[in-house]
PDB file of C-alpha atoms in Angstrom:
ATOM      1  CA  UNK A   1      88.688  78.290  72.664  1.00 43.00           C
ATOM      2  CA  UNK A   2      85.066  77.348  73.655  1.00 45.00           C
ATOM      3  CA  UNK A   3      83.429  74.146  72.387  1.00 49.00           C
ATOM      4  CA  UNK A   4      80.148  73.376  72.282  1.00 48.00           C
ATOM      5  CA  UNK A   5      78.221  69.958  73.470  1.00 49.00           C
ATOM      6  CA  UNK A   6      75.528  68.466  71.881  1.00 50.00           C
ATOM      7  CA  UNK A   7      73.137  69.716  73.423  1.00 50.00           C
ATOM      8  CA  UNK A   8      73.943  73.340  73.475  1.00 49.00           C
ATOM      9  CA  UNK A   9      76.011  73.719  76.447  1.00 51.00           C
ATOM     10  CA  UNK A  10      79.242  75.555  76.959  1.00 62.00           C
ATOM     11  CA  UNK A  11      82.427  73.531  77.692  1.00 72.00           C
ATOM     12  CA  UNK A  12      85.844  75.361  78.402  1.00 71.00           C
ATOM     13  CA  UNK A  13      89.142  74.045  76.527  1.00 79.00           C
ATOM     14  CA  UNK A  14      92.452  72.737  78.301  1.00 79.00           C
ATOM     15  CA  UNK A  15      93.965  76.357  77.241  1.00 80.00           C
ATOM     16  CA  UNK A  16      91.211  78.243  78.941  1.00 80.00           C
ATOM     17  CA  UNK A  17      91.189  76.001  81.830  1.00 83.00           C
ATOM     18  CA  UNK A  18      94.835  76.428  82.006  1.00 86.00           C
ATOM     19  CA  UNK A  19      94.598  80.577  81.389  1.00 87.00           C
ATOM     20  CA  UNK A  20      91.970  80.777  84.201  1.00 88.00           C
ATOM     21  CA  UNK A  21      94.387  79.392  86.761  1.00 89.00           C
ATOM     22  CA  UNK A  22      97.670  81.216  85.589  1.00 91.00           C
ATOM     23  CA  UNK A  23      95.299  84.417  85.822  1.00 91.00           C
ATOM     24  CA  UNK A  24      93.638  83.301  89.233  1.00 91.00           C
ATOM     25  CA  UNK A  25      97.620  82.736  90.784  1.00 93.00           C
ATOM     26  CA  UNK A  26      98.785  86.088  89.218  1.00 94.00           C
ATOM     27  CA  UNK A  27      96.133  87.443  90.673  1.00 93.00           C
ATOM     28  CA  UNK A  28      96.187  85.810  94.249  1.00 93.00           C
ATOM     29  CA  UNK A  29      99.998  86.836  94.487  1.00 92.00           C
ATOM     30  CA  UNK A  30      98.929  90.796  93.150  1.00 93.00           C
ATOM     31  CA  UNK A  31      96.559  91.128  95.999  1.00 90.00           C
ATOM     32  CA  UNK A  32      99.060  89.394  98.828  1.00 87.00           C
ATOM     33  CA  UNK A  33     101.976  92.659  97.807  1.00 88.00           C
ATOM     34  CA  UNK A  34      99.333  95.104  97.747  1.00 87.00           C
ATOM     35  CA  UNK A  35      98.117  93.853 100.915  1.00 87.00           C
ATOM     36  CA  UNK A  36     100.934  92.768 102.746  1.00 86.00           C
ATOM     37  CA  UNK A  37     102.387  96.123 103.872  1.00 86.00           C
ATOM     38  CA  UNK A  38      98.784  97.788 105.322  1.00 86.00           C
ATOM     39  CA  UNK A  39      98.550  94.314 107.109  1.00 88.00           C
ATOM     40  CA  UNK A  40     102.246  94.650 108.476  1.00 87.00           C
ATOM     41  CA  UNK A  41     101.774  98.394 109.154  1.00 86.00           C
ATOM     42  CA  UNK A  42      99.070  97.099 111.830  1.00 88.00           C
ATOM     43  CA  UNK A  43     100.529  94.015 113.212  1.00 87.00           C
ATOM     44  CA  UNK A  44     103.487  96.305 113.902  1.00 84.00           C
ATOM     45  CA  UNK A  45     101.441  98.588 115.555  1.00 85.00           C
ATOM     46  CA  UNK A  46     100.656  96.450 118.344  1.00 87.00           C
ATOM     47  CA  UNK A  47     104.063  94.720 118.324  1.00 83.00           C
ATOM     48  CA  UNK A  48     107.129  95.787 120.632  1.00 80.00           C
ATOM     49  CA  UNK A  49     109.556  97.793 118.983  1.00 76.00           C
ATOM     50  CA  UNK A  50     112.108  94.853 120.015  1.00 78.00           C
ATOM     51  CA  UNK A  51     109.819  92.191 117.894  1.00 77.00           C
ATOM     52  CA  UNK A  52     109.717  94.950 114.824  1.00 78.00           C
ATOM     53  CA  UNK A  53     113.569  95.550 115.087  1.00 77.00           C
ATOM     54  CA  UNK A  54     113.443  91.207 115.197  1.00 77.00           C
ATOM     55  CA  UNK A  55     111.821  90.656 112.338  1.00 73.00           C
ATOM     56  CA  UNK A  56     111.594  93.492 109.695  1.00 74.00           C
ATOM     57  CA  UNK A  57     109.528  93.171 107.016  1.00 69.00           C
ATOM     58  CA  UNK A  58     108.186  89.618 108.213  1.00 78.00           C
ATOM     59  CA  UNK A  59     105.655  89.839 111.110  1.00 79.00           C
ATOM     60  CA  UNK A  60     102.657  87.901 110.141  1.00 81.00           C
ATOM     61  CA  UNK A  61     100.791  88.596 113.670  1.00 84.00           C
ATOM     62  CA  UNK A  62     101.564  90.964 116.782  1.00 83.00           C
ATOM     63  CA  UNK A  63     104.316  89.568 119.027  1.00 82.00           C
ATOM     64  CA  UNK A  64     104.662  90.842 122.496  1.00 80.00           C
ATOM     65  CA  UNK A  65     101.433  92.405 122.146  1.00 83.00           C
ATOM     66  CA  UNK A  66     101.117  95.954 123.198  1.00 82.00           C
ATOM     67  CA  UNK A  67      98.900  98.794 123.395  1.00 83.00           C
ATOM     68  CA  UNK A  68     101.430 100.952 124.935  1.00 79.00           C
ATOM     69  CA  UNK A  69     101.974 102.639 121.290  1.00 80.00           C
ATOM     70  CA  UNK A  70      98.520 103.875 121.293  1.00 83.00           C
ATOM     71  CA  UNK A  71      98.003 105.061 124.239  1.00 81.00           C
ATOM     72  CA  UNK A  72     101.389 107.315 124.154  1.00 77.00           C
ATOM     73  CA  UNK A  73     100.609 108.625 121.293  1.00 75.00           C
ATOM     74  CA  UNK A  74      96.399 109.507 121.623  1.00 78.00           C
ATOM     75  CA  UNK A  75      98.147 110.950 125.192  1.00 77.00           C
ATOM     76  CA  UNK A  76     100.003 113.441 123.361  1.00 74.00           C
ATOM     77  CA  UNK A  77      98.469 117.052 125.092  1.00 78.00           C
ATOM     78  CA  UNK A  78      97.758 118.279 121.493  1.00 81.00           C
ATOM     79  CA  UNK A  79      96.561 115.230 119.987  1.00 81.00           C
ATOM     80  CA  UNK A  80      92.499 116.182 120.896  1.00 83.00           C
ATOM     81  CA  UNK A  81      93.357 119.722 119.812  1.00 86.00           C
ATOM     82  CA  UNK A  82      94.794 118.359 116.499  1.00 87.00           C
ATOM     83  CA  UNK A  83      91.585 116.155 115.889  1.00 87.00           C
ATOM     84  CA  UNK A  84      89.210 119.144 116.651  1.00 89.00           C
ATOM     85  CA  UNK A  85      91.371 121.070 113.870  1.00 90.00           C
ATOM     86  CA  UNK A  86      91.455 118.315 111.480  1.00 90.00           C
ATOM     87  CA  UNK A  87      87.685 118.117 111.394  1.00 91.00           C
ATOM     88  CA  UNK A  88      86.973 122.202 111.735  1.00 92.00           C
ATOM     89  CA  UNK A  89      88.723 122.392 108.623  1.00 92.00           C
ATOM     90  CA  UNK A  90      86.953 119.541 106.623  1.00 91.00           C
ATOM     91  CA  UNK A  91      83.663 121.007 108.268  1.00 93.00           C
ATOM     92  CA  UNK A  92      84.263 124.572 106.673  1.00 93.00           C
ATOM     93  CA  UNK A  93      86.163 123.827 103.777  1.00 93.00           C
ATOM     94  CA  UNK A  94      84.416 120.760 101.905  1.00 93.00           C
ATOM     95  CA  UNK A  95      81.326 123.119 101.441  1.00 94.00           C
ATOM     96  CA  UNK A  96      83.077 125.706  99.829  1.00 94.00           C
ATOM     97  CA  UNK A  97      85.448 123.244  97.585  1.00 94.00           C
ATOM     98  CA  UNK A  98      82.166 121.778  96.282  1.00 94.00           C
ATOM     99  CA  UNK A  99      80.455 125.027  95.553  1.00 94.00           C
ATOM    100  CA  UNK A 100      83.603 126.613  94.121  1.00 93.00           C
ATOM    101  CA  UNK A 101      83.935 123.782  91.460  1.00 94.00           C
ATOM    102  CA  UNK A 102      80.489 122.898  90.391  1.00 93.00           C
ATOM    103  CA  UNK A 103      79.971 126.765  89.877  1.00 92.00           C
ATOM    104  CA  UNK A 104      83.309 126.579  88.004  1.00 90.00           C
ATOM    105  CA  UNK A 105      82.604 123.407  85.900  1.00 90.00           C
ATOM    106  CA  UNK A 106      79.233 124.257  84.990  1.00 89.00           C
ATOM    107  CA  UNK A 107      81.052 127.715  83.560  1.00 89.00           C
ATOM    108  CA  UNK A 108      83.189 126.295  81.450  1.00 88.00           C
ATOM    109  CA  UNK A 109      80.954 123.513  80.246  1.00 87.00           C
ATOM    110  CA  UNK A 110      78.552 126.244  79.296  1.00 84.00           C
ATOM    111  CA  UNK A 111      78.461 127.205  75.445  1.00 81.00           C
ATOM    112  CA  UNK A 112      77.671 130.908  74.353  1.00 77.00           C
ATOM    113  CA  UNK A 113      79.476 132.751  77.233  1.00 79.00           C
ATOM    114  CA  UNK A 114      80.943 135.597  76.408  1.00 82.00           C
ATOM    115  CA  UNK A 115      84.719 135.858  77.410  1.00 85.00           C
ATOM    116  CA  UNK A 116      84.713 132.043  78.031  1.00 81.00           C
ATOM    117  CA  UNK A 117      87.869 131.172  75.886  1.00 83.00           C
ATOM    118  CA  UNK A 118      90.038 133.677  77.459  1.00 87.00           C
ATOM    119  CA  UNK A 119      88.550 133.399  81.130  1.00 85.00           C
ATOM    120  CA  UNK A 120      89.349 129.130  80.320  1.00 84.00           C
ATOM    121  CA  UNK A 121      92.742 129.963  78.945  1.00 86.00           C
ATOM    122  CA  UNK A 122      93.432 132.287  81.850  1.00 86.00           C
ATOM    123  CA  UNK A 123      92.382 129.117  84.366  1.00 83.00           C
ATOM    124  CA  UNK A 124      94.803 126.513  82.502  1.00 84.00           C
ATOM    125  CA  UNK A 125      97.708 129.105  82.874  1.00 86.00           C
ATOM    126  CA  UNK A 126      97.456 128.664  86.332  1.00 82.00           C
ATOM    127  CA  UNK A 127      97.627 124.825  86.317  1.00 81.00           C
ATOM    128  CA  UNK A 128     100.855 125.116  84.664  1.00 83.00           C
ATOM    129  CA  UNK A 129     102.854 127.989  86.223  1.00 81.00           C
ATOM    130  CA  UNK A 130     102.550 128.950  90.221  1.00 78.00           C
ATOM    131  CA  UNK A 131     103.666 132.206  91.900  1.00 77.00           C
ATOM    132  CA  UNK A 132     106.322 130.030  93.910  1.00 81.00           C
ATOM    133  CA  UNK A 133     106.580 129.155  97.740  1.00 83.00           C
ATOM    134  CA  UNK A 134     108.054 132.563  99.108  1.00 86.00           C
ATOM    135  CA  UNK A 135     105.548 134.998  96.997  1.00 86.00           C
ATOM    136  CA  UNK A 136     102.658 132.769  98.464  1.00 86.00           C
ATOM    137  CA  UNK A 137     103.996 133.229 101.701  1.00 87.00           C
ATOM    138  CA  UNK A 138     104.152 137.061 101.698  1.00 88.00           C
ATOM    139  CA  UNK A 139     100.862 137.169 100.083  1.00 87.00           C
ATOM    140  CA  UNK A 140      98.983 135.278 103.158  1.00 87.00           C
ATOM    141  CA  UNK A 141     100.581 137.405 105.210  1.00 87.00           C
ATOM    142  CA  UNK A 142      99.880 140.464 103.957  1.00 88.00           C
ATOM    143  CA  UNK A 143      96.260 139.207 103.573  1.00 87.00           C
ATOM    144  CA  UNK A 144      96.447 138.870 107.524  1.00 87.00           C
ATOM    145  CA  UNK A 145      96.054 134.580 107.244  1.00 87.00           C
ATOM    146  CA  UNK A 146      99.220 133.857 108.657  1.00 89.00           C
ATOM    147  CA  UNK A 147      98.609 131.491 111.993  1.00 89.00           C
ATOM    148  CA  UNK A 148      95.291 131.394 111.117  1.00 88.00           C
ATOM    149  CA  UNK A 149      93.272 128.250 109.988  1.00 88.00           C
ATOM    150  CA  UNK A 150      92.021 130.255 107.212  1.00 90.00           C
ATOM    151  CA  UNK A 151      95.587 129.996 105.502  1.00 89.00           C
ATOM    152  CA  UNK A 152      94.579 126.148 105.075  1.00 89.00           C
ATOM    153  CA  UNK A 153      91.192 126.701 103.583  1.00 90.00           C
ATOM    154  CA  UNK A 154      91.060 129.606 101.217  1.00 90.00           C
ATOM    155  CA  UNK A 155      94.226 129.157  98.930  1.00 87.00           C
ATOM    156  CA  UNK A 156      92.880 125.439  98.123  1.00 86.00           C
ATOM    157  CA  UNK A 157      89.220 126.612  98.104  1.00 90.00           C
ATOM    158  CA  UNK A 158      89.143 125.530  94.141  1.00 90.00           C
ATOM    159  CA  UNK A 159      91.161 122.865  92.638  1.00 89.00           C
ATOM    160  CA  UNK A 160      90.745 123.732  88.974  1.00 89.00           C
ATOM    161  CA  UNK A 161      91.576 119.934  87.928  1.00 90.00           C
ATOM    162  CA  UNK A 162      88.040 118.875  89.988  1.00 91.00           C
ATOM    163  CA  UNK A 163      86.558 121.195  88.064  1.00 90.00           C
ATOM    164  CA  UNK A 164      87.867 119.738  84.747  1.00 90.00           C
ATOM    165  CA  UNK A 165      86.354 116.395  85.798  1.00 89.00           C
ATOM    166  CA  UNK A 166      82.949 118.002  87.362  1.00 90.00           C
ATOM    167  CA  UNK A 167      82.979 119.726  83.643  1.00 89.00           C
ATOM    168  CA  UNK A 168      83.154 116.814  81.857  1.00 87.00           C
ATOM    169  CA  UNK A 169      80.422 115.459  83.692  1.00 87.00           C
ATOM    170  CA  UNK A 170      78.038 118.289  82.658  1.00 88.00           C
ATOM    171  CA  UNK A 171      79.069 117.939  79.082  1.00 86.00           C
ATOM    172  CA  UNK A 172      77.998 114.137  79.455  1.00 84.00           C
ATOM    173  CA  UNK A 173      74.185 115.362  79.882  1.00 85.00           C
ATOM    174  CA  UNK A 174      71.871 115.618  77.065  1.00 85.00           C
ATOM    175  CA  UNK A 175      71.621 119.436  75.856  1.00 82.00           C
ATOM    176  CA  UNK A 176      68.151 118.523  75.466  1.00 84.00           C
ATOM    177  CA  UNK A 177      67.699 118.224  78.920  1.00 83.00           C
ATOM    178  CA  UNK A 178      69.004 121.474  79.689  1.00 82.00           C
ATOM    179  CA  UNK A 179      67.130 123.374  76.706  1.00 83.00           C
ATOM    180  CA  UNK A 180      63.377 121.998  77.743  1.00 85.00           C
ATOM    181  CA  UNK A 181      64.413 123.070  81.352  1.00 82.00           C
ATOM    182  CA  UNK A 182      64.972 126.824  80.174  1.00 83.00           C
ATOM    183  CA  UNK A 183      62.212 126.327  77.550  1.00 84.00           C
ATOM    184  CA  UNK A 184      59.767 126.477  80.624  1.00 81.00           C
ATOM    185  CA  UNK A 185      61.280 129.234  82.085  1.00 83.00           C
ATOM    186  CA  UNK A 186      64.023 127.709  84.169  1.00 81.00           C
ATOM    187  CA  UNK A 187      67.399 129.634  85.124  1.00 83.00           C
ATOM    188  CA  UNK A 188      71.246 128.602  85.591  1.00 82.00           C
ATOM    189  CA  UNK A 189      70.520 128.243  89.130  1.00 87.00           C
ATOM    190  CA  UNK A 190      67.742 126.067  89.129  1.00 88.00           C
ATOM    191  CA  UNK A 191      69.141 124.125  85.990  1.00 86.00           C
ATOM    192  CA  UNK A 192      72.452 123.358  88.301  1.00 87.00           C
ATOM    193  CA  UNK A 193      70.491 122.777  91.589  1.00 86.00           C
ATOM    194  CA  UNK A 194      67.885 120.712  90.174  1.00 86.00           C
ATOM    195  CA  UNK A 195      68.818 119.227  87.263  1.00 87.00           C
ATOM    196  CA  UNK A 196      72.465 118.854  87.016  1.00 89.00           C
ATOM    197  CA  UNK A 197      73.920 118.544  90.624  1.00 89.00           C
ATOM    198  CA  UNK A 198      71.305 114.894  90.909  1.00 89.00           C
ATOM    199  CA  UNK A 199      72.373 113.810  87.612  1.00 87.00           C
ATOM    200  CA  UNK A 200      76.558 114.163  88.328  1.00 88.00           C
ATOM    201  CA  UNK A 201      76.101 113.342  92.063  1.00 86.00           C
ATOM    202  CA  UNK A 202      78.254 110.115  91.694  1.00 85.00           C
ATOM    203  CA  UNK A 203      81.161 112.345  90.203  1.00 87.00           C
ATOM    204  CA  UNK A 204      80.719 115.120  92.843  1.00 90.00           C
ATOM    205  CA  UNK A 205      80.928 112.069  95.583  1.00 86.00           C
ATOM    206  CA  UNK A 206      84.494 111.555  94.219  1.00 86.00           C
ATOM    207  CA  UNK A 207      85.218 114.932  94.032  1.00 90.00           C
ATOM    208  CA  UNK A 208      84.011 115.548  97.680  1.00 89.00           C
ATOM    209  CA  UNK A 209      86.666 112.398  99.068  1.00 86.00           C
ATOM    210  CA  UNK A 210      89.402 113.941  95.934  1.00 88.00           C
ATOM    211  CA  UNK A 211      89.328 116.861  98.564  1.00 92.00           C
ATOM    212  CA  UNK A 212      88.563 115.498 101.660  1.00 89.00           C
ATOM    213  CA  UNK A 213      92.030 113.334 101.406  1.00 87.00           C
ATOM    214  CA  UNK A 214      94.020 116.356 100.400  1.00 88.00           C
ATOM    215  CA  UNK A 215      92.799 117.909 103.132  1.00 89.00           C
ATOM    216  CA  UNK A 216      93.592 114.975 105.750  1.00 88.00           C
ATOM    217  CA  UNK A 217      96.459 114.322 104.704  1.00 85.00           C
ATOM    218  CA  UNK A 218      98.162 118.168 103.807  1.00 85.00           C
ATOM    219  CA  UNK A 219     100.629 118.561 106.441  1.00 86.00           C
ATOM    220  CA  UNK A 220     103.015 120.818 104.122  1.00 89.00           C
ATOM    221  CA  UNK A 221     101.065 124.126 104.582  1.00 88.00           C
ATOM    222  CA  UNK A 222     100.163 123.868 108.024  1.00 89.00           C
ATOM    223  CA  UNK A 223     104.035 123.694 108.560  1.00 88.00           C
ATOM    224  CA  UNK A 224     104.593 126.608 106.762  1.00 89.00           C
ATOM    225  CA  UNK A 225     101.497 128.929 107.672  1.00 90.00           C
ATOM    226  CA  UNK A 226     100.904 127.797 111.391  1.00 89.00           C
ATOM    227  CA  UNK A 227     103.097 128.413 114.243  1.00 87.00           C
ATOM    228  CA  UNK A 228     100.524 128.147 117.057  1.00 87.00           C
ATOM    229  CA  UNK A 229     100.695 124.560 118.059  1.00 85.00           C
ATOM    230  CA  UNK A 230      96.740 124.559 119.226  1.00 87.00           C
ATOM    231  CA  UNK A 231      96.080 125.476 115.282  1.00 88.00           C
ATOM    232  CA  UNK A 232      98.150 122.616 113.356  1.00 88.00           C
ATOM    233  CA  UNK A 233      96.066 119.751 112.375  1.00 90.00           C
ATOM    234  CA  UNK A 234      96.230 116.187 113.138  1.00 86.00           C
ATOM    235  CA  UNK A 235      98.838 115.275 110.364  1.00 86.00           C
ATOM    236  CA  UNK A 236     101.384 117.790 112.071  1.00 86.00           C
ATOM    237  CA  UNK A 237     101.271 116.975 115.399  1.00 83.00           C
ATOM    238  CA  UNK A 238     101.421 112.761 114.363  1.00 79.00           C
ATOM    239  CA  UNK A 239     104.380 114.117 112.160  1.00 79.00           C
ATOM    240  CA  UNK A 240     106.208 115.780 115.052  1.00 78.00           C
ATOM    241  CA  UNK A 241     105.723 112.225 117.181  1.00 72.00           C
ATOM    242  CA  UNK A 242     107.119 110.125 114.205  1.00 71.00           C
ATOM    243  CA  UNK A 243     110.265 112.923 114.222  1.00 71.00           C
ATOM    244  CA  UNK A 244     110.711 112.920 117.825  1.00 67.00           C
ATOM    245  CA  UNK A 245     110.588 109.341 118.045  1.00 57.00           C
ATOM    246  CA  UNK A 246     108.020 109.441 120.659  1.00 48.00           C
ATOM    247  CA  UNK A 247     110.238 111.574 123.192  1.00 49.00           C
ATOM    248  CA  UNK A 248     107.657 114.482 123.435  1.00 44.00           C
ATOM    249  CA  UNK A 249     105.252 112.148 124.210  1.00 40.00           C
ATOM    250  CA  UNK A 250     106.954 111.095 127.635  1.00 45.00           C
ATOM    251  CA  UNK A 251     107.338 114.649 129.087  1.00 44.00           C
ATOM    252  CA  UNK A 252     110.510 113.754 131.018  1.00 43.00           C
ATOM    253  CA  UNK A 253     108.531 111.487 133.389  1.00 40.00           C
ATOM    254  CA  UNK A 254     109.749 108.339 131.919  1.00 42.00           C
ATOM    255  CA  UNK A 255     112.634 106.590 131.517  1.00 40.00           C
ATOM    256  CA  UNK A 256     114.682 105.868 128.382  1.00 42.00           C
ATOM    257  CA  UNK A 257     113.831 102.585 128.402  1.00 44.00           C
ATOM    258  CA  UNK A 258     110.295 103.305 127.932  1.00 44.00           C
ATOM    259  CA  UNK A 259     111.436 105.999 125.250  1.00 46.00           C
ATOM    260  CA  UNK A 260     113.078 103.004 123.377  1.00 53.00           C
ATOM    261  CA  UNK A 261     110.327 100.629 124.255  1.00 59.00           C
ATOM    262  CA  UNK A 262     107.788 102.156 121.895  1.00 63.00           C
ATOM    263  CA  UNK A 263     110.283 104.255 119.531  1.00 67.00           C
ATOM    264  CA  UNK A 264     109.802 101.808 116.521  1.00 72.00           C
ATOM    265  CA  UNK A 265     105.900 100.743 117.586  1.00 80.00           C
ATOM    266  CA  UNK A 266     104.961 104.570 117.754  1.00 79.00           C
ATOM    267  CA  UNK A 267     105.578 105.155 114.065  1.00 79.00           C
ATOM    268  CA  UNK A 268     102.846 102.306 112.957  1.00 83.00           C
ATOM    269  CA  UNK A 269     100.537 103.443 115.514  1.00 83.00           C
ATOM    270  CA  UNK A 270     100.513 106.957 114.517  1.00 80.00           C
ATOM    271  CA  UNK A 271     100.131 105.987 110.640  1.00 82.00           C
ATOM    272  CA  UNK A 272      97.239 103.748 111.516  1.00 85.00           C
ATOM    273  CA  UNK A 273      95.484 106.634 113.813  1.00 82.00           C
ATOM    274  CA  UNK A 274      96.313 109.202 110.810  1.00 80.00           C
ATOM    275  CA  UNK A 275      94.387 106.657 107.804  1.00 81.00           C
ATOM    276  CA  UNK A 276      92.124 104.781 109.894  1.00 81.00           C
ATOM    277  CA  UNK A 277      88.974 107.967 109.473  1.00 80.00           C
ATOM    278  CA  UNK A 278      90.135 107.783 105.658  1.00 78.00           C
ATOM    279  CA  UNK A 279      89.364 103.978 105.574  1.00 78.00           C
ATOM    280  CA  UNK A 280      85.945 103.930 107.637  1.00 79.00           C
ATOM    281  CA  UNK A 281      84.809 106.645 105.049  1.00 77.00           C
ATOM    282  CA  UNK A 282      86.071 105.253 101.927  1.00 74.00           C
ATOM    283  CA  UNK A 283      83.615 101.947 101.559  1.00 75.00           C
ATOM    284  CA  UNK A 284      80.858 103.750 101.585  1.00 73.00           C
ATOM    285  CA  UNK A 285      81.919 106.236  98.446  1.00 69.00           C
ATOM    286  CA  UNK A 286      84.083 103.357  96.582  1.00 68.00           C
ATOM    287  CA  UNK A 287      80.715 102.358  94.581  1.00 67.00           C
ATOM    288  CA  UNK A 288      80.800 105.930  92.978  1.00 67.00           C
ATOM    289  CA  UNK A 289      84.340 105.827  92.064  1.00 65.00           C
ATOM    290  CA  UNK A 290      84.120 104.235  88.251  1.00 60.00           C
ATOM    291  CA  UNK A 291      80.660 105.584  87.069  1.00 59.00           C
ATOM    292  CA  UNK A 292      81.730 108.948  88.656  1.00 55.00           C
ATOM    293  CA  UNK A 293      84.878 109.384  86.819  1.00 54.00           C
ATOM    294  CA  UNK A 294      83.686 107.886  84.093  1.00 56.00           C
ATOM    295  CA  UNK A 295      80.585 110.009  83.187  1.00 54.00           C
ATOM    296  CA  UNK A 296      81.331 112.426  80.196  1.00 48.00           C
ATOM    297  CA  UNK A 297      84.601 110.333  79.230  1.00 51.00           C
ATOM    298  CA  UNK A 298      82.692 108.782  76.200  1.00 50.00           C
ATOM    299  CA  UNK A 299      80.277 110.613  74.034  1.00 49.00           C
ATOM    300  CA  UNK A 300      78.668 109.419  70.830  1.00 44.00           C
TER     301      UNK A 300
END
């Protein structure tokens, strides 16, 4: 309960005083567990696999501080090739993800097409039931994109949920908008380049990291598609040191000691390498994330 003073003022009551600081403590403890694990991922990371193996789950701060996991693992001889991969494929791919759904959003948020309700039902039924593993397998090989970085582009070239969202942001704009733009003459492409891709460009920003993510971090298809090592992308080679417990990474030359040495540290290291481009990126999109989602969720 809020009082009031004589004068006008606002006072706060024992009970919201007392509220405020329950709420400020549950909230203080929230963000230490939500915290506490990335921050333990990277002291751990540049702690001996002796001081992890020590003190699991507990390391506030690196002990026996070490570099040695990083450097094994950015030696790997496909780690640079796995990199160049990584970023081909976000190069070629976010383009045509973006294109693909705002052309498929602004479809079904358009009224008065004909065959709309059937062409829409026929893109839910696909949400819902999938071909399977082995019939998508045959089919990219018969389509000659087996071992080929295509294979990783094209079948995820539309995700029809994006376009759901990227639709509802359309349907957020004012018809009115969109009728005095073809009043004067305007068409669907100049309506969507010029009129609706500025006005939905917060939602298309979380659209464009929505894919960009799945793409970093979708190691499943590369495993199943690509079988020249020079092809797989970042996530599968890190994968392959976190399996091999860092042993490919010494090429014989070193001793098991030195295997052991950075067998625990290597895992950390390789998780921070694989989330750290993720991170940088993020900060600079996070500001889009409510009012991009958002748009088209209320009307009225």
């Amino acid at each position: 309960m809020i009082r009031k003073r004589n004068k006008g003022s606002l006072r706060e009551s024992k009970g919201d005083r007392v509220f405020s600081y329950v709420n400020t403590i549950i909230m203080i403890l929230v963000i230490i567990a939500c915290f506490y694990p990335i921050w333990y991922v990277i002291v751990a990371s540049f702690s001996s696999s002796a001081a992890i193996n020590a003190n699991i789950g507990k390391l506030i701060f690196p002990q026996d501080f070490t570099l040695g996991a990083y450097s094994k693992a950015l030696s790997h001889p496909l780690i640079i090739s796995g990199f160049r991969n990584i970023f081909l494929m976000l190069l070629i791919s976010l383009p045509i993800n973006m294109l693909m759904t705002i052309l498929c959003g602004y479809f079904m948020a358009s009224k008065d097409v004909m065959w709309k309700n059937a062409i829409v039902s026929f893109f839910m039924f696909t949400m819902f039931f999938h071909g399977g593993l082995i019939p998508s397998f045959l089919n990219q090989k018969e389509l000659g994109l087996y071992n080929n970085i295509w294979a990783l582009i094209i079948p995820g070239a539309l995700s029809l949920f994006n376009a759901i969202i990227c639709k509802s942001a359309i349907e957020g704009i004012p018809d009115s908008l969109v009728e005095s733009a073809k009043i004067d003459g305007a068409g669907d492409i100049t309506i969507l380049g010029k009129i609706l891709v500025p006005v939905i460009k917060p939602t298309l920003a979380v659209l464009l990291l929505y894919y960009g993510v799945g793409l970093w971090n979708n190691w499943f298809n590369a495993s199943i598609y690509i079988t020249d090592n020079d092809l797989l992308p970042i996530q599968n080679i890190l994968r392959a040191v976190l399996l091999a417990n860092n042993a490919s990474l010494n090429q014989g030359a070193a001793s098991a000691d030195v295997v052991n040495q950075y067998a625990e540290t290597i895992k950390y290291a390789a998780i921070c390498i694989s989330t750290i481009p993720i991170l940088c990126i993020y900060p600079f999109l996070q500001k889009y994330f409510v009012k991009g989602v958002m748009i088209g969720s209320v009307k009225g």
